[in-house]
Amino acid sequence: MQIQKNEIFDITIEDMTNEGEGIGKIEGFPLFVKDTVIGDRVQIKAVKVKKNYAYGRLIKIIKPSADRVKPRCIVARQCGGCTLQHLSYEKQLLYKYGKVANCLKRIGGIQNAAAIMEPIIGMFSEEEAKTLDNHLIYPNVCENGPWNYRNKAQFPVGIDKDGNVITGFYAGRSHVIIDQPYCHLQSEVCADILNRIKDFMREYNVSPYDEGKHKGVVRHILIREGTSSGQIMVCLIINADSMPYEDELVECLEGVNGIKSICINVNQEKTNRILGERAYTLWGSDTIEDSIGDVRYHISAKSFYQVNPVQTRVLYEKALEYAGLTGSETVWDVYCGIGTISLFLARRAKHVYGVEVVPEAVKDAKDNAGLNGISNATFYVGKAEKVLPREYEEHQVKADVIVVDPPRKGCDGKALETMVRMEPERIVYVSCDPATLARDVRWLCENGYEVKRVCPVDMFAHSGHVETVVLLSQRKPDDVIEVEIELGEMD
């Protein structure tokens, strides 16, 4: 069947993509439809038609799925953040569990993925946890369940058609700002801060940034909160050498309960990248403090720090469990950021070496080691694919355990090769992308390792993203012999 653009169809959603789009079919021809869930009967318009598939826009829901729920947020459909808020939370978790299992099987070649996977760890209030009855889901009980969990928000700033300053989030696959000062995933203090800054901009005629014209001053507002400490950092990203009316800005924000740091980041480039290279502090400290478990961290505006502290503790405890440390091990933490995992591991290891490409993050990591009285952690600035081979080849540094927590694109090939040459007993892979995780796991399994355990963790409730921890162990010669004997006996 040949689908034409702008044709209207009634279809039933049968599956979902890794990005959270619903999939329906017309005579076997697949259509991808945002804002739909499995079981929905919907009317859609074909908006982009390819040779073997098409994209559809939801017109109306004819019959909703039993798993569909009403989103809390009034702009959930327009906003590009919460792509799954219309799906019940339990089904979100099952969807993410299946996403990890399918990637490991289809891309990673792990045929027994379901057998080695542990339940996905989700966020539930105490009352919700009592009613949960699903062996594939483990509830981490927390006060708000899967809401108000983010400790960091980056709000673009713009202007609407009436000339009003607006803040919010970008619509999906665009840079159109959806005006929404309150987000149900962020801390409640964000709305107060945004309103204060908008009032300040109106009063002193400080212009928002116009991306098309590359004019205007305020580009983004970055808010960080130390969940355990209550300390707050506000950072304005500006398209100017300095912030106009700095004293007045400080005065408008000083009254925020918990404010610890007010800073400016300068980004005058015509780029989608949010943060620029130069930053300075207007008021208070350069950092705020937070803790995960009993490990304390100082966090600057440019630091990478997991956005969900409740689930981060669960994630790191799982990584620590998989690492199996006894106190005698040399551990490498690759893509270590500000040392969040490194310092967790250092309490149980002989020595931990961290590698991170961002100099500011390494400075924070060293400061955090001192803050916690940890002396058995060493941090290197540089790309993993350069630092690991250098330390291995020139200084013969080896590893008993390697922990990797790479960006979404996964590990660099050279870094993977060196990891295998270092012959660690165990590799703990922490991933925010199941597809690149599966790709790298496949390579590691083809080069002397095998997957022992897998645990998904829901760090990003109501979005399509999922974090995963994987334990790989070095395959011993005896392991191969045992398999050959079993196969021989079967013959």
Coordinates of C-alpha atoms in Angstrom, one line a residue:
M1 CA 0.0 0.0 0.0
Q2 CA 1.3 3.5 -0.9
I3 CA 0.7 6.0 1.8
Q4 CA 0.3 9.7 0.7
K5 CA 1.3 12.7 2.8
N6 CA -1.7 14.3 4.6
E7 CA -3.8 11.2 4.3
I8 CA -5.9 10.5 7.4
F9 CA -6.2 7.0 8.9
D10 CA -7.6 5.2 11.9
I11 CA -5.0 2.8 13.3
T12 CA -4.4 0.8 16.5
I13 CA -1.0 1.3 18.2
E14 CA 0.7 -2.1 18.5
D15 CA 4.2 -1.3 19.7
M16 CA 6.5 1.6 20.8
T17 CA 9.9 2.7 19.5
N18 CA 13.0 3.2 21.7
E19 CA 12.2 6.9 21.7
G20 CA 8.7 6.3 23.0
E21 CA 6.7 6.8 19.8
G22 CA 3.7 4.6 19.1
I23 CA 3.8 2.2 16.1
G24 CA 0.7 1.3 14.1
K25 CA 0.4 -0.4 10.8
I26 CA -1.7 0.0 7.7
E27 CA -1.6 -3.3 5.6
G28 CA 1.8 -4.0 7.2
F29 CA 3.2 -0.5 6.5
P30 CA 4.4 1.0 9.8
L31 CA 3.6 4.5 11.0
F32 CA 5.3 6.2 13.9
V33 CA 3.0 8.4 16.0
K34 CA 4.2 10.6 19.0
D35 CA 1.9 10.8 22.1
T36 CA 0.4 7.4 21.6
V37 CA 0.7 4.2 23.6
I38 CA 0.2 0.5 22.9
G39 CA -3.6 -0.2 22.8
D40 CA -4.7 3.2 21.6
R41 CA -7.1 3.4 18.7
V42 CA -6.3 6.7 17.1
Q43 CA -6.9 8.9 14.1
I44 CA -3.7 10.2 12.6
K45 CA -2.5 12.3 9.6
A46 CA 0.5 11.2 7.7
V47 CA 3.0 14.1 7.8
K48 CA 6.2 12.5 6.5
V49 CA 6.3 9.5 4.2
K50 CA 9.4 7.4 3.4
K51 CA 9.8 4.4 1.3
N52 CA 9.3 1.8 4.1
Y53 CA 7.7 3.8 6.9
A54 CA 5.9 7.1 7.7
Y55 CA 5.4 9.5 10.5
G56 CA 1.9 10.4 11.6
R57 CA 0.5 13.3 13.7
L58 CA -2.1 12.4 16.3
I59 CA -5.5 14.0 15.5
K60 CA -7.7 12.4 18.1
I61 CA -7.9 9.4 20.3
I62 CA -10.8 7.2 19.2
K63 CA -10.5 4.7 22.1
P64 CA -7.7 5.1 24.7
S65 CA -5.5 2.3 25.8
A66 CA -6.2 0.9 29.3
D67 CA -2.6 2.0 30.1
R68 CA -3.2 5.6 29.1
V69 CA -3.3 8.2 32.0
K70 CA -4.0 11.9 32.1
P71 CA -0.7 13.8 32.3
R72 CA -0.1 16.1 35.3
C73 CA 1.4 18.8 33.1
I74 CA -0.9 20.8 30.9
V75 CA 1.8 21.2 28.2
A76 CA 3.1 17.6 28.3
R77 CA 2.1 16.9 24.7
Q78 CA 3.8 20.1 23.3
C79 CA 6.9 19.9 25.5
G80 CA 9.8 17.7 24.3
G81 CA 10.7 16.5 27.8
C82 CA 8.1 14.1 29.2
T83 CA 7.5 11.9 26.2
L84 CA 5.8 9.2 28.4
Q85 CA 3.8 11.1 30.9
H86 CA 0.6 9.9 29.3
L87 CA 1.6 6.3 30.0
S88 CA 1.0 4.7 33.5
Y89 CA 4.2 4.7 35.5
E90 CA 4.2 0.9 35.9
K91 CA 3.9 0.5 32.1
Q92 CA 6.7 3.0 31.6
L93 CA 9.0 0.8 33.7
L94 CA 8.0 -2.3 31.8
Y95 CA 8.6 -0.5 28.5
K96 CA 12.1 0.5 29.6
Y97 CA 12.8 -3.0 30.9
G98 CA 11.9 -4.4 27.5
K99 CA 13.9 -1.7 25.8
V100 CA 17.1 -2.7 27.6
A101 CA 16.4 -6.5 27.1
N102 CA 15.7 -6.0 23.3
C103 CA 18.8 -3.9 22.7
L104 CA 21.0 -6.5 24.5
K105 CA 19.5 -9.3 22.5
R106 CA 19.2 -7.6 19.1
I107 CA 22.3 -5.4 19.1
G108 CA 24.4 -7.1 21.8
G109 CA 23.8 -10.7 20.8
I110 CA 22.9 -11.6 24.4
Q111 CA 20.3 -14.3 23.8
N112 CA 19.7 -14.9 27.5
A113 CA 19.2 -11.3 28.4
A114 CA 15.9 -11.9 30.2
A115 CA 17.5 -14.6 32.3
I116 CA 20.3 -12.4 33.6
M117 CA 18.3 -9.2 34.0
E118 CA 17.3 -8.0 37.5
P119 CA 14.0 -6.1 38.0
I120 CA 14.0 -2.5 37.0
I121 CA 14.3 -0.1 40.0
G122 CA 11.5 2.5 39.9
M123 CA 10.5 5.4 42.2
F124 CA 7.3 4.8 44.3
S125 CA 5.7 6.5 47.2
E126 CA 5.1 4.3 50.2
E127 CA 1.5 3.8 49.4
E128 CA 2.2 3.0 45.7
A129 CA 4.9 0.5 46.7
K130 CA 2.3 -1.4 48.8
T131 CA 0.1 -2.0 45.8
L132 CA 2.8 -2.9 43.3
D133 CA 2.7 -6.6 42.3
N134 CA 5.1 -7.2 39.4
H135 CA 8.3 -9.3 39.7
L136 CA 10.0 -7.2 36.9
I137 CA 9.8 -4.0 39.0
Y138 CA 11.6 -3.3 42.2
P139 CA 10.3 -0.2 44.1
N140 CA 12.7 2.4 45.6
V141 CA 10.4 4.1 48.1
C142 CA 10.8 7.9 48.1
E143 CA 8.6 10.8 49.3
N144 CA 7.3 12.1 46.0
G145 CA 7.4 8.9 43.9
P146 CA 8.4 9.7 40.2
W147 CA 7.8 13.5 40.6
N148 CA 9.9 16.6 41.5
Y149 CA 13.1 14.5 41.4
R150 CA 15.4 16.6 39.2
N151 CA 18.1 18.7 41.0
K152 CA 19.1 20.5 37.8
A153 CA 17.1 22.5 35.2
Q154 CA 18.1 24.5 32.1
F155 CA 15.4 26.9 31.0
P156 CA 15.7 28.6 27.6
V157 CA 14.6 32.3 27.7
G158 CA 12.7 34.0 24.9
I159 CA 9.9 36.3 24.1
D160 CA 6.3 35.6 23.0
K161 CA 4.3 37.3 20.2
D162 CA 3.1 39.9 22.6
G163 CA 6.6 40.9 23.7
N164 CA 6.5 39.1 27.1
V165 CA 9.6 37.3 28.5
I166 CA 9.0 33.6 28.6
T167 CA 10.8 30.6 30.1
G168 CA 10.1 26.9 29.7
F169 CA 11.3 24.1 27.6
Y170 CA 11.7 23.4 23.9
A171 CA 9.0 21.7 22.0
G172 CA 10.0 18.3 20.7
R173 CA 12.6 18.4 17.8
S174 CA 12.5 22.2 17.7
H175 CA 13.8 25.4 19.4
V176 CA 10.3 26.8 19.9
I177 CA 10.0 27.6 23.6
I178 CA 6.9 26.2 25.4
D179 CA 6.1 28.8 28.1
Q180 CA 5.9 26.8 31.4
P181 CA 7.5 28.2 34.5
Y182 CA 6.6 25.2 36.6
C183 CA 7.7 21.6 35.7
H184 CA 6.4 18.6 37.7
L185 CA 9.8 17.0 37.4
Q186 CA 11.8 19.9 38.8
S187 CA 12.1 21.2 42.4
E188 CA 9.2 23.5 43.3
V189 CA 11.6 26.4 44.0
C190 CA 12.3 26.7 40.2
A191 CA 9.1 28.6 39.6
D192 CA 9.9 31.2 42.2
I193 CA 13.4 31.8 40.8
L194 CA 12.1 32.1 37.2
N195 CA 9.4 34.5 38.1
R196 CA 11.9 36.7 40.0
I197 CA 14.3 36.8 37.0
K198 CA 11.5 37.6 34.6
D199 CA 10.4 40.4 36.8
F200 CA 14.0 41.7 37.0
M201 CA 14.3 41.5 33.2
R202 CA 11.1 43.5 32.6
E203 CA 12.0 46.1 35.2
Y204 CA 15.5 46.8 33.9
N205 CA 14.7 46.1 30.3
V206 CA 17.2 43.2 30.0
S207 CA 16.4 41.5 26.7
P208 CA 16.1 37.7 26.2
Y209 CA 18.2 36.1 23.5
D210 CA 16.9 35.9 20.0
E211 CA 18.5 32.7 18.5
G212 CA 17.6 33.7 14.9
K213 CA 19.1 37.2 15.1
H214 CA 21.9 36.3 17.5
K215 CA 20.9 39.3 19.6
G216 CA 19.7 39.8 23.2
V217 CA 21.3 39.0 26.5
V218 CA 19.8 36.2 28.6
R219 CA 20.0 32.8 26.8
H220 CA 19.3 30.3 29.5
I221 CA 18.7 30.0 33.2
L222 CA 20.5 27.1 34.9
I223 CA 19.2 26.1 38.4
R224 CA 21.0 23.5 40.6
E225 CA 19.8 22.3 44.0
G226 CA 21.6 20.2 46.5
T227 CA 18.9 17.8 47.5
S228 CA 20.5 16.8 50.8
S229 CA 21.8 20.3 51.7
G230 CA 19.0 22.5 50.3
Q231 CA 21.7 24.7 48.7
I232 CA 20.7 26.4 45.5
M233 CA 22.8 27.8 42.6
V234 CA 21.4 30.1 39.9
C235 CA 23.5 30.6 36.8
L236 CA 22.4 33.0 33.9
I237 CA 23.9 32.1 30.6
I238 CA 24.3 35.4 28.6
N239 CA 25.2 36.6 25.2
A240 CA 27.3 39.5 26.5
D241 CA 30.7 40.2 28.1
S242 CA 29.0 40.9 31.5
M243 CA 25.5 40.9 33.0
P244 CA 23.7 44.3 33.0
Y245 CA 22.5 45.4 36.5
E246 CA 24.4 42.8 38.4
D247 CA 23.7 44.3 41.8
E248 CA 20.0 44.5 41.1
L249 CA 20.0 40.8 39.9
V250 CA 21.6 39.7 43.2
E251 CA 19.1 41.8 45.1
C252 CA 16.2 40.1 43.4
L253 CA 17.5 36.6 44.1
E254 CA 19.0 37.0 47.6
G255 CA 15.6 36.3 49.1
V256 CA 15.3 32.8 47.7
N257 CA 15.4 30.3 50.5
G258 CA 18.6 28.2 50.3
I259 CA 20.4 30.4 47.7
K260 CA 24.1 29.8 48.0
S261 CA 25.5 30.8 44.6
I262 CA 24.6 33.3 41.9
C263 CA 26.9 33.1 38.8
I264 CA 27.1 34.2 35.2
N265 CA 28.3 32.0 32.3
V266 CA 29.3 33.8 29.1
N267 CA 28.3 32.2 25.7
Q268 CA 28.5 34.6 22.8
E269 CA 28.8 31.9 20.2
K270 CA 26.1 31.1 17.6
T271 CA 25.7 27.6 18.8
N272 CA 23.2 25.1 20.3
R273 CA 25.6 24.4 23.2
I274 CA 24.2 25.9 26.3
L275 CA 27.3 26.8 28.4
G276 CA 30.2 28.9 27.3
E277 CA 33.8 28.7 28.5
R278 CA 34.0 31.7 30.7
A279 CA 32.1 32.0 34.0
Y280 CA 32.2 34.2 37.1
T281 CA 30.5 34.3 40.4
L282 CA 28.4 37.4 41.2
W283 CA 27.5 36.4 44.8
G284 CA 28.1 33.7 47.3
S285 CA 30.1 30.5 46.6
D286 CA 31.4 29.1 43.3
T287 CA 29.9 25.8 44.2
I288 CA 27.0 24.2 46.1
E289 CA 27.2 21.0 48.2
D290 CA 25.3 17.8 48.0
S291 CA 25.8 14.2 49.2
I292 CA 25.0 10.8 48.0
G293 CA 25.0 8.3 50.9
D294 CA 27.8 9.5 53.1
V295 CA 29.9 10.9 50.3
R296 CA 29.8 14.7 50.0
Y297 CA 30.3 16.6 46.7
H298 CA 31.0 20.2 45.7
I299 CA 29.2 21.0 42.4
S300 CA 30.0 23.9 40.1
A301 CA 27.8 25.2 37.2
K302 CA 29.7 23.1 34.6
S303 CA 29.9 19.9 36.7
F304 CA 28.4 16.7 35.4
Y305 CA 26.2 15.4 38.3
Q306 CA 23.4 13.0 38.0
V307 CA 20.0 14.9 38.0
N308 CA 18.1 12.4 40.1
P309 CA 19.9 12.0 43.5
V310 CA 17.4 9.5 44.9
Q311 CA 18.0 7.1 42.1
T312 CA 21.7 8.0 41.8
R313 CA 22.3 6.5 45.2
V314 CA 20.6 3.3 44.0
L315 CA 22.6 3.3 40.8
Y316 CA 25.9 3.8 42.5
E317 CA 25.2 1.2 45.1
K318 CA 24.4 -1.3 42.4
A319 CA 27.6 -0.4 40.6
L320 CA 29.5 -0.9 43.9
E321 CA 27.8 -4.2 44.4
Y322 CA 28.8 -5.4 40.9
A323 CA 32.4 -4.2 41.4
G324 CA 32.7 -6.7 44.2
L325 CA 35.5 -4.8 46.0
T326 CA 37.3 -6.3 49.0
G327 CA 39.8 -3.5 49.6
S328 CA 42.7 -4.9 47.6
E329 CA 41.7 -3.8 44.1
T330 CA 43.1 -1.2 41.8
V331 CA 40.0 0.4 40.1
W332 CA 39.8 2.7 37.0
D333 CA 36.7 4.9 36.7
V334 CA 36.5 6.0 33.1
Y335 CA 34.5 9.1 32.2
C336 CA 34.5 9.9 36.0
G337 CA 33.1 13.5 35.9
I338 CA 33.4 15.1 39.3
G339 CA 34.3 11.8 40.9
T340 CA 30.8 10.8 42.0
I341 CA 31.3 7.0 41.4
S342 CA 35.1 7.2 42.0
L343 CA 34.6 8.3 45.6
F344 CA 31.9 5.7 46.2
L345 CA 34.4 3.1 45.1
A346 CA 37.4 4.5 46.9
R347 CA 36.0 3.6 50.3
R348 CA 36.2 -0.1 49.3
A349 CA 39.2 -0.2 47.0
K350 CA 43.0 -0.1 47.4
H351 CA 43.3 2.8 44.8
V352 CA 40.9 4.4 42.3
Y353 CA 42.1 6.2 39.2
G354 CA 39.6 8.5 37.5
V355 CA 39.7 9.9 33.9
E356 CA 37.7 12.9 32.7
V357 CA 38.1 15.2 29.7
V358 CA 36.6 18.3 31.4
P359 CA 39.3 20.1 33.4
E360 CA 36.8 21.8 35.7
A361 CA 35.3 18.4 36.6
V362 CA 38.7 17.0 37.5
K363 CA 39.3 20.0 39.7
D364 CA 36.0 19.3 41.4
A365 CA 36.9 15.6 41.7
K366 CA 40.1 16.4 43.5
D367 CA 38.4 18.9 45.7
N368 CA 35.7 16.3 46.5
A369 CA 38.3 13.7 47.4
G370 CA 39.8 16.2 49.9
L371 CA 36.4 17.1 51.2
N372 CA 35.8 13.5 52.1
G373 CA 39.2 12.8 53.4
I374 CA 39.9 10.3 50.6
S375 CA 43.6 10.0 49.7
N376 CA 43.5 6.8 47.6
A377 CA 42.0 8.5 44.5
T378 CA 44.0 10.0 41.6
F379 CA 42.4 11.9 38.7
Y380 CA 43.6 12.6 35.2
V381 CA 42.5 15.2 32.7
G382 CA 42.2 14.0 29.2
K383 CA 40.3 11.8 26.8
A384 CA 39.9 8.2 27.9
E385 CA 41.2 7.0 24.6
K386 CA 44.5 8.8 25.2
V387 CA 44.9 8.6 29.0
L388 CA 44.3 4.8 29.3
P389 CA 46.8 3.8 26.6
R390 CA 49.4 6.2 28.0
E391 CA 49.1 5.0 31.6
Y392 CA 49.0 1.3 30.5
E393 CA 51.8 1.4 28.0
E394 CA 54.2 3.9 29.6
H395 CA 53.6 3.2 33.3
Q396 CA 52.3 -0.4 33.1
V397 CA 49.3 0.5 35.2
K398 CA 46.7 -2.3 35.3
A399 CA 43.3 -2.7 36.8
D400 CA 41.4 -5.3 38.7
V401 CA 38.1 -3.6 38.1
I402 CA 37.1 -1.0 35.5
V403 CA 34.0 1.1 35.8
V404 CA 32.8 3.1 32.8
D405 CA 30.0 5.7 32.7
P406 CA 30.3 7.2 29.2
P407 CA 28.2 9.8 27.4
R408 CA 25.2 8.7 25.3
K409 CA 27.5 7.9 22.3
G410 CA 29.1 5.1 24.4
C411 CA 32.8 4.3 24.8
D412 CA 35.5 5.2 22.4
G413 CA 36.9 2.2 20.5
K414 CA 40.5 2.9 21.5
A415 CA 39.4 3.1 25.2
L416 CA 37.6 -0.3 24.9
E417 CA 40.7 -1.9 23.3
T418 CA 42.9 -0.7 26.1
M419 CA 40.5 -1.8 28.8
V420 CA 40.7 -5.4 27.4
R421 CA 44.5 -5.2 27.3
M422 CA 44.5 -4.2 31.0
E423 CA 42.7 -7.5 31.7
P424 CA 40.5 -6.5 34.6
E425 CA 38.6 -9.3 36.4
R426 CA 35.4 -7.3 36.1
I427 CA 34.0 -4.4 34.0
V428 CA 31.1 -2.5 35.4
Y429 CA 29.4 -0.6 32.6
V430 CA 26.9 2.2 33.6
S431 CA 25.0 3.5 30.6
C432 CA 22.3 6.0 29.7
D433 CA 21.7 4.6 26.3
P434 CA 20.8 0.9 25.8
A435 CA 21.7 0.8 22.1
T436 CA 25.3 2.0 22.5
L437 CA 25.6 -0.1 25.7
A438 CA 24.6 -3.2 23.7
R439 CA 27.1 -2.3 20.9
D440 CA 30.0 -2.0 23.4
V441 CA 28.9 -5.1 25.4
R442 CA 28.9 -7.1 22.2
W443 CA 32.5 -6.0 21.4
L444 CA 33.6 -6.8 25.0
C445 CA 32.0 -10.2 24.8
E446 CA 33.8 -10.9 21.5
N447 CA 37.1 -10.0 23.2
G448 CA 37.2 -12.1 26.3
Y449 CA 34.3 -11.0 28.6
E450 CA 30.8 -12.2 29.3
V451 CA 27.7 -10.5 30.8
K452 CA 26.8 -11.8 34.2
R453 CA 24.2 -9.3 35.6
V454 CA 22.1 -6.4 34.3
C455 CA 20.0 -4.0 36.2
P456 CA 18.0 -1.1 34.7
V457 CA 17.4 1.9 36.9
D458 CA 14.7 4.5 36.1
M459 CA 16.6 7.8 36.5
F460 CA 14.4 9.8 34.2
A461 CA 10.8 9.0 35.0
H462 CA 8.2 10.1 32.4
S463 CA 10.9 10.3 29.6
G464 CA 12.0 7.5 27.3
H465 CA 15.5 7.4 28.8
V466 CA 16.7 4.6 31.1
E467 CA 20.0 4.0 33.0
T468 CA 21.5 0.5 33.1
V469 CA 24.3 -1.2 35.1
V470 CA 26.0 -4.2 33.6
L471 CA 28.5 -6.5 35.1
L472 CA 31.0 -8.2 32.7
S473 CA 33.5 -10.8 34.0
Q474 CA 36.7 -11.9 32.3
R475 CA 36.1 -15.2 30.6
K476 CA 38.6 -17.9 31.8
P477 CA 40.0 -20.7 29.7
D478 CA 38.1 -23.2 31.9
D479 CA 34.8 -21.5 31.0
V480 CA 35.4 -22.3 27.3
I481 CA 36.3 -25.9 28.1
E482 CA 33.2 -26.4 30.1
V483 CA 31.0 -25.2 27.2
E484 CA 32.8 -27.4 24.7
I485 CA 32.3 -30.4 27.0
E486 CA 28.6 -29.7 27.3
L487 CA 28.2 -29.3 23.6
G488 CA 30.1 -32.5 23.0
E489 CA 27.8 -34.4 25.3
M490 CA 24.8 -33.0 23.5
D491 CA 26.1 -34.4 20.2

